Amino acid sequence: MYNWTIERTLARLQHLKQDRSTRLKLVYALLLLLAVVGLFSTVGSRASSQLFDLAGADAYIPSSVWRYRAERVKQAVQHAYRGYEDYAFPLDELRPVTGTGMSLYNGWGVTAFDSLDTLYLLGLEDEYNRALKLVERVDFRVVTNLKGTIPYFETVIRYLGGMLSAYALSKEPMLLRRAMDLADVLEPIFNSSSGLPLFEVNPKTNRSMGSKVGVLAEIASWQLEYTYLAKASGQKKYLDPVHNLNNIFYHANLSKTNGMLPIGWDIIKGVPATHESRVSVGAQADSTHEYLLKQYLLTAKTDKANLELYLHATNHILTNLLYLSPNRQLLYVTDTRNTLEGETPSHVFEHLSCFLPGLLALGAHTLPLDKLSESGIDIARLGAEARFGDANKAHRTVSGFNIKKLHLWAAEGLAQSCWLSYADQPTGLGPDEMVMRSYKPDTYTWDDVLGAWAKSSIADKGTPWIEAMESWKASGSKGRIPGLSQPVPVKKADNRDYTMRRQGYLLRPETVESFYILWKVTGDAKWRTRGWAIFEALERETKTENGYVTLKDVAWSPGVRGNSMPSFFLAETLKYLYLLFSEDDPIPIDQWVFNTEAHPFPVFSWTDEERRHFNITSI
Ligand code: DMJ
């Protein structure tokens, strides 16, 4: 439990070698701190990080400590990749407990492809060069599963994304050539009457297959990859399907879902599925909302259709899908389900949804949310057409606030809840799904709380945020801004305001992904400190002789282990942790856009010639 303190203090003492009085003060402070930490030692190791949160000590951790921590992540990448190479290569993924491999994603070595840019960024040259050799020789027409088919979504985000981002970083021409080879094998996927992609392709017969009702995340999480591929290769055929998708979404009738894209889509007609008006930011939907903002950013903020769709989505999320739990005031985002009374919130909060705080923070950082006219958006008109249902109401509610701050506030509160879902557990790692306890289910939304605050005299007077915060506190009301609860972990399961629906931790990245973006956007070092606590938990609970392993139940330490190491652990989880601790900024978030598998692509502008060649028109 004292490791962190001692490590931090030693580094600080080293830093202050020249200043004797400061050094003495620091030693006294350390003794006091150790006494306080000792007092709380029965709370468990995760609590120590919490104490530092409260003490606001994160900002004083010196560079040398962060460099050391980034180096530790690099060692973790080496360890995980060595295990994959020794026991699973050239199959897709490692089974760390049995020391074997398995292939669920075409059998082309998905871990090698998905790790390319991580290995390159971290300077792991030998590993990177060995992975390149595999990329060069794989036959994308040979699939090693019984059906002999290629699942489109996973193949694009992991394989195509991995090759393209490694190409963007290294400019190795073979990577672009192989990315084009793969996109060409996948080409039949668009052979539906709407041009929306089906689920899978058989590369031998050149036929695509899948349900007539497509799932949002799967039909619309490839635009970034194809847009960058078109830019890098100069080939129009890669951009045409992106235009088609944009067109379908931009002109869709979204009246049932108030402007937000629903989960189910009719692949034949290219419209929302008839009996489907469920919305979600978790499974089946997540990456599509992410791609709306990121497609706009990738194209240097010229693709206004995607910006409008992003605003529709976030306004609906902010006003309808965010809730507070009753006791701990945990802010969470949920989805809706079909019931006899219509669409109702499920109050399920997924680990997958923990990417949302990072996305909101990225939007707040990059968009002029309070001066949308600068981006050519008429906020009063947004959502006013009948085909957006009640969207205009949401736009008006949100416009009553400083929208940028509102997005950042939601981002902070949601990330806090994601963090607490980790810090609460004996393992220090968060569950895959929680069912949240709600006030009066379905009636008390975060929007209600915000509405009450907006109507208060403080907000009416347009008081600056910090003054409103002070007045809020001084008013003696509830003390804190709703949703920004005290980061105090709760050990007793009954008192947590949630139960676990899926207890496992699957080495997923979403929480540390959001911490990374929040750190970059706000400069608040607590996100780094929390990331470090998560890294320590990964080392303690999931590290094996051969790699890192999924947990079946986060509520027991040492954890009950699964037997897999998904490729996204190297592509995303460890990459985001490395970037979070790195003192350099190798991928500035204003210049690069991460795909949903954490593969970065560079922001670019179309030249006039490209605009003509690709037939790019503005909406
Ligand atoms: C990743 O493969 C991608 O981020 C995907 O969009 C959904 N989440 C998994 C990891 O949890």
PDB file of C-alpha atoms and ligand atoms in Angstrom, residues 105 114 153-154 157-158 217 221 282-284 286-288 290-291 351-352 355 432 506-510 513 566-569 571-573 576 595-598, ligand 1:
ATOM      1  CA  TYR A 105     -11.144 -13.484 -36.209  1.00  0.00           C
ATOM      2  CA  ASP A 114      -3.982  -5.020 -33.907  1.00  0.00           C
ATOM      3  CA  PHE A 153     -16.959  -4.965 -38.269  1.00  0.00           C
ATOM      4  CA  GLU A 154     -14.203  -6.694 -36.285  1.00  0.00           C
ATOM      5  CA  ILE A 157     -11.586  -2.010 -36.767  1.00  0.00           C
ATOM      6  CA  ARG A 158      -8.793  -4.446 -35.875  1.00  0.00           C
ATOM      7  CA  ALA A 217     -22.350  -0.328 -34.482  1.00  0.00           C
ATOM      8  CA  SER A 221     -18.042   1.940 -37.744  1.00  0.00           C
ATOM      9  CA  GLY A 282     -23.281   0.701 -25.190  1.00  0.00           C
ATOM     10  CA  ALA A 283     -23.168  -2.633 -27.019  1.00  0.00           C
ATOM     11  CA  GLN A 284     -24.545  -2.582 -30.576  1.00  0.00           C
ATOM     12  CA  ASP A 286     -21.271   2.686 -29.165  1.00  0.00           C
ATOM     13  CA  SER A 287     -18.722   3.185 -31.939  1.00  0.00           C
ATOM     14  CA  THR A 288     -21.221   4.750 -34.351  1.00  0.00           C
ATOM     15  CA  GLU A 290     -18.017   7.934 -31.698  1.00  0.00           C
ATOM     16  CA  TYR A 291     -17.551   7.968 -35.494  1.00  0.00           C
ATOM     17  CA  HIS A 351     -18.351  -0.912 -19.212  1.00  0.00           C
ATOM     18  CA  LEU A 352     -18.540  -0.422 -22.981  1.00  0.00           C
ATOM     19  CA  PHE A 355     -15.900   5.510 -23.712  1.00  0.00           C
ATOM     20  CA  ASP A 432     -18.647  -5.510 -17.490  1.00  0.00           C
ATOM     21  CA  LEU A 506     -12.520  -8.539 -19.995  1.00  0.00           C
ATOM     22  CA  LEU A 507      -9.316  -6.432 -20.179  1.00  0.00           C
ATOM     23  CA  ARG A 508     -11.434  -3.744 -21.824  1.00  0.00           C
ATOM     24  CA  PRO A 509     -10.080  -0.258 -22.560  1.00  0.00           C
ATOM     25  CA  GLU A 510     -13.046   2.161 -22.308  1.00  0.00           C
ATOM     26  CA  GLU A 513      -9.474   5.567 -22.812  1.00  0.00           C
ATOM     27  CA  PRO A 566      -8.213 -10.191 -26.456  1.00  0.00           C
ATOM     28  CA  SER A 567      -6.188  -8.317 -29.070  1.00  0.00           C
ATOM     29  CA  PHE A 568      -7.729  -5.017 -27.947  1.00  0.00           C
ATOM     30  CA  PHE A 569      -5.754  -5.305 -24.698  1.00  0.00           C
ATOM     31  CA  ALA A 571      -4.257  -2.300 -29.262  1.00  0.00           C
ATOM     32  CA  GLU A 572      -6.228  -0.173 -26.809  1.00  0.00           C
ATOM     33  CA  THR A 573      -5.905  -0.757 -23.060  1.00  0.00           C
ATOM     34  CA  TYR A 576      -4.077   4.361 -23.750  1.00  0.00           C
ATOM     35  CA  ASN A 595     -10.621   4.724 -34.486  1.00  0.00           C
ATOM     36  CA  THR A 596     -12.757   2.667 -32.115  1.00  0.00           C
ATOM     37  CA  GLU A 597      -9.886   0.190 -31.649  1.00  0.00           C
ATOM     38  CA  ALA A 598      -7.477   3.022 -30.640  1.00  0.00           C
TER      39      ALA A 598
HETATM   40  C1  DMJ B   1     -13.183  -2.896 -28.895  1.00  0.00           C
HETATM   41  O1  DMJ B   1     -12.972  -3.948 -29.765  1.00  0.00           O
HETATM   42  C2  DMJ B   1     -13.710  -1.717 -29.662  1.00  0.00           C
HETATM   43  O2  DMJ B   1     -13.472  -0.586 -28.908  1.00  0.00           O
HETATM   44  C3  DMJ B   1     -15.175  -1.837 -29.961  1.00  0.00           C
HETATM   45  O3  DMJ B   1     -15.712  -0.662 -30.561  1.00  0.00           O
HETATM   46  C4  DMJ B   1     -16.000  -2.151 -28.743  1.00  0.00           C
HETATM   47  N1  DMJ B   1     -15.192  -2.453 -27.620  1.00  0.00           N
HETATM   48  C5  DMJ B   1     -14.101  -3.338 -27.782  1.00  0.00           C
HETATM   49  C6  DMJ B   1     -13.315  -3.505 -26.499  1.00  0.00           C
HETATM   50  O4  DMJ B   1     -14.087  -3.455 -25.365  1.00  0.00           O
END
